[in-house]
Coordinates of C-alpha atoms in Angstrom, one line a residue:
X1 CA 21.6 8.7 7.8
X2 CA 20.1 6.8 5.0
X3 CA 16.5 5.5 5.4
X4 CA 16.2 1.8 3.9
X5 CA 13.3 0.0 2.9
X6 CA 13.0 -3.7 1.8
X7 CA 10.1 -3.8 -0.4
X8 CA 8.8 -7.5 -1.3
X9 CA 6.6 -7.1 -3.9
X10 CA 5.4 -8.1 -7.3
X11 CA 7.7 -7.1 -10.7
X12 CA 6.5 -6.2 -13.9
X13 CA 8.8 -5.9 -17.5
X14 CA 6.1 -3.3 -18.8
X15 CA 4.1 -1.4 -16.6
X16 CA 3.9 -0.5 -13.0
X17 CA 2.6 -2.5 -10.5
X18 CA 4.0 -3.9 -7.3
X19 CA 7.6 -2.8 -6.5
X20 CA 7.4 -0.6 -10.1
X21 CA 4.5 1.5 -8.6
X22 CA 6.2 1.7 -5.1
X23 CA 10.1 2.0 -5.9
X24 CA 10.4 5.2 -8.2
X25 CA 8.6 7.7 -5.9
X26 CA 10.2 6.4 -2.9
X27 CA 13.9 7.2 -4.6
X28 CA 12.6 10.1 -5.6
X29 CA 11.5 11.4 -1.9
X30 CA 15.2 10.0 -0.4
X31 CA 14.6 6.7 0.2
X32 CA 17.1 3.7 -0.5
X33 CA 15.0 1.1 -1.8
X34 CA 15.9 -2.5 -2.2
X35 CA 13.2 -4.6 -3.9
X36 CA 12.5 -8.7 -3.3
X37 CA 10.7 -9.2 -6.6
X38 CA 7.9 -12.3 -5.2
X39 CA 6.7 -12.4 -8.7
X40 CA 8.6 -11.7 -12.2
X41 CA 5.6 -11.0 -15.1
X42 CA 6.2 -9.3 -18.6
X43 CA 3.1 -7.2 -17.0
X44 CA 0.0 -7.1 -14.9
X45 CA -2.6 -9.8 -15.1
X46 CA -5.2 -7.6 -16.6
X47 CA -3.5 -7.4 -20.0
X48 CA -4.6 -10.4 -22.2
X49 CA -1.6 -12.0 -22.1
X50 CA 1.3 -12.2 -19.2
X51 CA 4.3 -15.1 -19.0
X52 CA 6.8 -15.2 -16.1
X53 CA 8.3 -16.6 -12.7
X54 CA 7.4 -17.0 -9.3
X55 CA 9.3 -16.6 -6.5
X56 CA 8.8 -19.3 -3.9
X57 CA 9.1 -19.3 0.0
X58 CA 12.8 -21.0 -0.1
X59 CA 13.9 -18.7 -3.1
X60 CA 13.2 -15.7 -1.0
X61 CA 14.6 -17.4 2.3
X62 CA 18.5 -17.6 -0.1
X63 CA 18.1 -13.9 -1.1
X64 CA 17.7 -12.9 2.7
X65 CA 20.4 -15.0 3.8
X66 CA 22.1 -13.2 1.1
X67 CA 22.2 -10.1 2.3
X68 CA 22.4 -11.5 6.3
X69 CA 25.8 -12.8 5.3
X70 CA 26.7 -10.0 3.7
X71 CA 25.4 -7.5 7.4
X72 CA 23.5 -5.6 5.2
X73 CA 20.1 -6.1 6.5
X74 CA 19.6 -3.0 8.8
X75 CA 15.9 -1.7 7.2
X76 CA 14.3 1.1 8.7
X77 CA 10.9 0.1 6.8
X78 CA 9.4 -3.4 5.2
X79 CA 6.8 -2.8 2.6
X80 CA 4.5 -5.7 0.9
X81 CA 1.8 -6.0 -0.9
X82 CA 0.0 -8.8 -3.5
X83 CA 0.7 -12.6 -2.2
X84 CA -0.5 -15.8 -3.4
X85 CA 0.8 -18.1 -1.5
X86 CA 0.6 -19.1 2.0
X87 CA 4.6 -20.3 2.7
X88 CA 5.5 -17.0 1.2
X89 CA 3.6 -14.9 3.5
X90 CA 4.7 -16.9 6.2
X91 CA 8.6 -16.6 5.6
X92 CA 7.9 -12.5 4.7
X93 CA 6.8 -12.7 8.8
X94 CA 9.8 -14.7 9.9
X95 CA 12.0 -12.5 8.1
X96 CA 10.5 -9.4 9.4
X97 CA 10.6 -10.7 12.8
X98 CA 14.2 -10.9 12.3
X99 CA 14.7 -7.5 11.0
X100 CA 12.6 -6.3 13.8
X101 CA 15.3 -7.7 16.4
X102 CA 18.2 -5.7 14.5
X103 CA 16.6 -2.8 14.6
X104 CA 13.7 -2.9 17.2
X105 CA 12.2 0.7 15.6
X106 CA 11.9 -0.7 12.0
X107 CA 8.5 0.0 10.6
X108 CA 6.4 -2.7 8.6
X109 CA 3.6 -1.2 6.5
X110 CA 1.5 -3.8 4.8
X111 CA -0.9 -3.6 2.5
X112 CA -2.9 -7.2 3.4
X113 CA -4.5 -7.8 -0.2
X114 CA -7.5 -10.3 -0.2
X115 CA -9.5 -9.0 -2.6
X116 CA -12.6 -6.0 -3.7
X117 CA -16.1 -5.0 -3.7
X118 CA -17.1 -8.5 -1.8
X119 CA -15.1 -11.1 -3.1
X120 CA -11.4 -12.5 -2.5
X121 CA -9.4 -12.9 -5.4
X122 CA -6.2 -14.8 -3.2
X123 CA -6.5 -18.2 -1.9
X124 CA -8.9 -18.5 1.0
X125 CA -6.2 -20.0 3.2
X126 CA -4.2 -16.5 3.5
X127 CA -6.6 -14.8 5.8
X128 CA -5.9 -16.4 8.5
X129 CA -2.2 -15.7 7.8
X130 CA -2.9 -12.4 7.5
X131 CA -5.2 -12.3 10.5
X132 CA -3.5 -14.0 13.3
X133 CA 0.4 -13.8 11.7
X134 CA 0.9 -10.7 9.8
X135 CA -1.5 -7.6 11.2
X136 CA 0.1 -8.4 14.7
X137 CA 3.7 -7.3 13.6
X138 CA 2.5 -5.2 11.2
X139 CA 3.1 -1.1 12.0
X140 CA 1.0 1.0 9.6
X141 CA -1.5 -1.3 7.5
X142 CA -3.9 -0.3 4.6
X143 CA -7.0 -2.2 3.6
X144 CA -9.8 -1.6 1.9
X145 CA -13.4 -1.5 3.6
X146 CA -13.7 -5.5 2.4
X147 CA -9.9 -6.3 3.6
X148 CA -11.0 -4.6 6.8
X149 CA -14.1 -6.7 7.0
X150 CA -12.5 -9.8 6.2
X151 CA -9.9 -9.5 8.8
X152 CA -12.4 -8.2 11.8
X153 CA -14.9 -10.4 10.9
X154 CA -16.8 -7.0 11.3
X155 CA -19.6 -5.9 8.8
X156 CA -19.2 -2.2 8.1
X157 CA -22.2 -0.6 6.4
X158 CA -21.8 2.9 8.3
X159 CA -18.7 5.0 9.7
X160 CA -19.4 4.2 12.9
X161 CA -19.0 0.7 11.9
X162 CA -15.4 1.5 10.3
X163 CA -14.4 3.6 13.3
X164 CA -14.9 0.5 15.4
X165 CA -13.3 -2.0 12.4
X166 CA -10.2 0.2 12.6
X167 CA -9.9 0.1 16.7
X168 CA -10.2 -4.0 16.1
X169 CA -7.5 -4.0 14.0
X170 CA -5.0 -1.1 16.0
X171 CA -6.1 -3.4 19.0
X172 CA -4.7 -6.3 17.1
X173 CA -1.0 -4.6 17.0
X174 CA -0.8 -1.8 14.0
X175 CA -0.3 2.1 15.4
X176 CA -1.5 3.4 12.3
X177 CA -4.9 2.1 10.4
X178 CA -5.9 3.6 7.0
X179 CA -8.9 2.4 4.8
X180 CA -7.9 3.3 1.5
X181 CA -12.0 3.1 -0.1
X182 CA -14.9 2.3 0.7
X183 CA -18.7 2.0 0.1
X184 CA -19.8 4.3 2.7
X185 CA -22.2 7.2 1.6
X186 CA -20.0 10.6 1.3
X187 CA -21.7 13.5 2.2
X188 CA -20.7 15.2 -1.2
X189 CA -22.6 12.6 -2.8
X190 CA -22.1 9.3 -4.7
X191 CA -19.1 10.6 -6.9
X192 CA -16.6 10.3 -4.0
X193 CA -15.3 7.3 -2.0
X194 CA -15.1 7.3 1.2
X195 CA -11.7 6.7 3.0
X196 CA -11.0 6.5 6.6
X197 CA -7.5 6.8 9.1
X198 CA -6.6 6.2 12.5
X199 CA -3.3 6.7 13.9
X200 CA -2.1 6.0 17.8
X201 CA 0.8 8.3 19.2
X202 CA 2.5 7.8 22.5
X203 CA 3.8 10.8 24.2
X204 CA 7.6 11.0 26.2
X205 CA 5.1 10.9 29.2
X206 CA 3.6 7.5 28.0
X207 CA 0.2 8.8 27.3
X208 CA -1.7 8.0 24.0
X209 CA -3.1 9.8 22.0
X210 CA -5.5 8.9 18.6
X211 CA -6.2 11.0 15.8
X212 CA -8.8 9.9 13.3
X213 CA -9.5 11.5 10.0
X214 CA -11.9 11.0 7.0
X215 CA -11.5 12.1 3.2
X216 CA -13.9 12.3 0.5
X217 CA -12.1 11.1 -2.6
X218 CA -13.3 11.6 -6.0
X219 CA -13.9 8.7 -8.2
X220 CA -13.0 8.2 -11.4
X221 CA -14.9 6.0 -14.2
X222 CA -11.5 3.7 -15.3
X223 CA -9.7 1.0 -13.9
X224 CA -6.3 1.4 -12.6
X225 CA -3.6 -1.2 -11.3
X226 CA -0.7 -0.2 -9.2
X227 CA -2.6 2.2 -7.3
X228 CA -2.9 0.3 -4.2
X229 CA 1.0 -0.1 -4.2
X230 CA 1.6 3.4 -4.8
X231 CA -0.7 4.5 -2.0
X232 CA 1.0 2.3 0.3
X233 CA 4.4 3.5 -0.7
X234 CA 3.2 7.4 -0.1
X235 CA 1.9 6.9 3.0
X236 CA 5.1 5.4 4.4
X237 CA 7.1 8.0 3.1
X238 CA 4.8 10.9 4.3
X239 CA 4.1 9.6 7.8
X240 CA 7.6 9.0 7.7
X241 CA 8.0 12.8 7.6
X242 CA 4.9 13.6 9.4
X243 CA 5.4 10.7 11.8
X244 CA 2.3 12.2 14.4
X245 CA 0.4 13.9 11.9
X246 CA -1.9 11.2 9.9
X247 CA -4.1 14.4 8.6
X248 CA -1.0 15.8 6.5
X249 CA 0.5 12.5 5.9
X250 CA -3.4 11.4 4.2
X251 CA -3.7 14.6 2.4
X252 CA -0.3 14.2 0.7
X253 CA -0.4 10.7 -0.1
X254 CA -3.9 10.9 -2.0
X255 CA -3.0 14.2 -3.2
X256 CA -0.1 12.3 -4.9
X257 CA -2.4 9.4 -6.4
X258 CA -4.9 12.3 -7.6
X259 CA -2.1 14.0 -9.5
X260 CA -0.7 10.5 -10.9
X261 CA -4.3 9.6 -11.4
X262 CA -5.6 12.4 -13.3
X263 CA -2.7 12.6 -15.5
X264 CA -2.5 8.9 -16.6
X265 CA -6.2 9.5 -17.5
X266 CA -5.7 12.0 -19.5
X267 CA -2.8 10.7 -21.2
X268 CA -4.9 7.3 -22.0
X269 CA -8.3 9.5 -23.0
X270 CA -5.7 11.3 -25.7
X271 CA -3.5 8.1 -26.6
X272 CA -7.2 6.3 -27.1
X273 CA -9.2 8.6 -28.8
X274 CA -12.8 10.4 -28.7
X275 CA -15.3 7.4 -27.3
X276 CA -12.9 4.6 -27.3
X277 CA -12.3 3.1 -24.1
X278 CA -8.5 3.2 -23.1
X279 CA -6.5 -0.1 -23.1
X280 CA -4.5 -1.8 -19.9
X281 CA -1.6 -0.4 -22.0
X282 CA -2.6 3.1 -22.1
X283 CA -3.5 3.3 -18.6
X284 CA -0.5 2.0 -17.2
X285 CA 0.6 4.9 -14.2
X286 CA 2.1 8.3 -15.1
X287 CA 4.5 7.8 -12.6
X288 CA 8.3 9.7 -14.4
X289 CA 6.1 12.3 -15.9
X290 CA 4.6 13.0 -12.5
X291 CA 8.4 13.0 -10.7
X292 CA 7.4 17.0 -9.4
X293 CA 4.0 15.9 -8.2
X294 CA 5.6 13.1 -6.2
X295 CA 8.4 15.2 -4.4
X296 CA 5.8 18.3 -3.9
X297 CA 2.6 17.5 -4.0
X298 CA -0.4 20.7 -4.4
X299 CA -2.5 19.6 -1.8
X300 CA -6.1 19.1 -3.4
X301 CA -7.3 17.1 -1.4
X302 CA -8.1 17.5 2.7
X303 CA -8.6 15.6 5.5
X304 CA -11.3 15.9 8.2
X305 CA -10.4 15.4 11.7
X306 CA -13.2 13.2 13.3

């Protein structure tokens, strides 16, 4: 059988961001993707220039009755990512609530952007939304350490801290918890972030069962957009195929982003020259040239079980 994911996410003409970041290696690894664009741009916002279209809450609501009337809306997954507006999210969650009643085993894995590095950089008024609408249908969610904080109301300055920020938010209704960086000291020192996963299984017996894991991720000194979408995107397609296994599903899904990563730089180091910092252009993702990376990913990077 098919497995079909709605993705409602940003577009972008040039570039990949949003559902450009997310809908490529999904195909690739045998996923049917159909893709709600919430945003049309000519490219990301970090360009100096970007024109294009928003989609609003009702504009969405038509395309989903769309393909209601049409009895095509059995989704086995429902992935978003950047919103602005408040009606939006708020339609995304009736929507999803209807999917979830046609097929009571779909999977929603949301990536609940709010912002970085202590400040938001959405409207104020979507935390709540996210908070006390969206975590508690969501399935598999991935915020940063500040997300995380944001959402708990929890200050995390230690891993102890993030272990109890995560069972906050698994106790608010997700099965599966990943925070995708963080400040937190690594103990290979201060050139790797810090990321941290916690997933709940239920046995045929009805017991549960957690595993947590942490990896050690090495930075790298450029800034990337898409990333977050990608990483989003990899982990529902690897815990799709590793669906008690969060270790193996991590290792693969940030073993994908390193490959992606450390090719795009490279291509923007060359493309920019000796000592010239690279352009938003230039470090747009590597995402067709790394097609092989994407459906077999080298594992270079592992997980430790806590």
């Amino acid at each position: 059988m098919d497995c079909r994911v709605l993705s409602i996410q940003s577009h972008v003409v040039r570039g990949y961001v949003g559902n450009k970041s997310a809908t490529f290696p999904l195909q690739v690894l045998g996923f049917e993707v159909d893709s709600i664009n919430s945003v049309q741009f000519s490219n990301h916002t970090g360009y100096e220039h970007w024109k294009g279209q928003v989609l609003t809450a009702d504009e969405l609501h038509v395309l989903y009755e769309g393909i209601k009337l049409n009895k095509v809306s059995q989704y086995d997954y429902v992935l978003t990512g950047y919103t602005r507006d408040v009606s939006f999210l708020e339609m995304v969650v009736n929507i999803l609530q209807e999917l979830k009643i046609i097929n009571p085993s779909l999977v929603y894995v949301c990536d609940p952007v709010l912002g970085d590095n202590g400040a938001m950089y959405v409207p104020e008024d979507l935390l709540p939304v996210y908070r006390d609408k969206v975590v508690p249908v969501a399935d598999i969610i991935t915020p940063n350490q500040f997300e995380a904080e944001l959402l708990t109301g929890k200050k995390i300055s230690t891993e102890k801290d993030a272990i109890e920020a995560i069972d906050m938010l698994l106790a608010m209704g997700p099965h599966t918890v990943v925070i995708t960086s963080s400040e937190l000291l690594s103990p290979l020192g201060d050139q790797y972030l810090v990321a941290l996963g916690s997933q709940t299984t239920v046995g045929l017996d009805g017991t549960k069962k957690k595993q947590q894991i942490r990896m050690d991720i090495p930075k790298v000194d450029a800034v990337f957009v898409g990333t977050g979408d990608l990483f989003a995107a990899m982990l529902l397609a690897w815990t799709h195929h590793h669906p008690n296994d969060l270790k193996t599903a991590c290792e693969k899904t940030v073993s994908v982003m390193q490959h992606v990563i450390k090719r795009t730089i490279s291509y923007a180091q060359d493309m920019a020259g000796p000592g010239i910092r690279p352009s938003p252009a230039q470090l747009e993702l590597r995402l067709v040239q790394s097609k092989v990376d994407i459906e077999e990913p080298s594992i270079v990077m592992e997980a430790t079980v806590l």
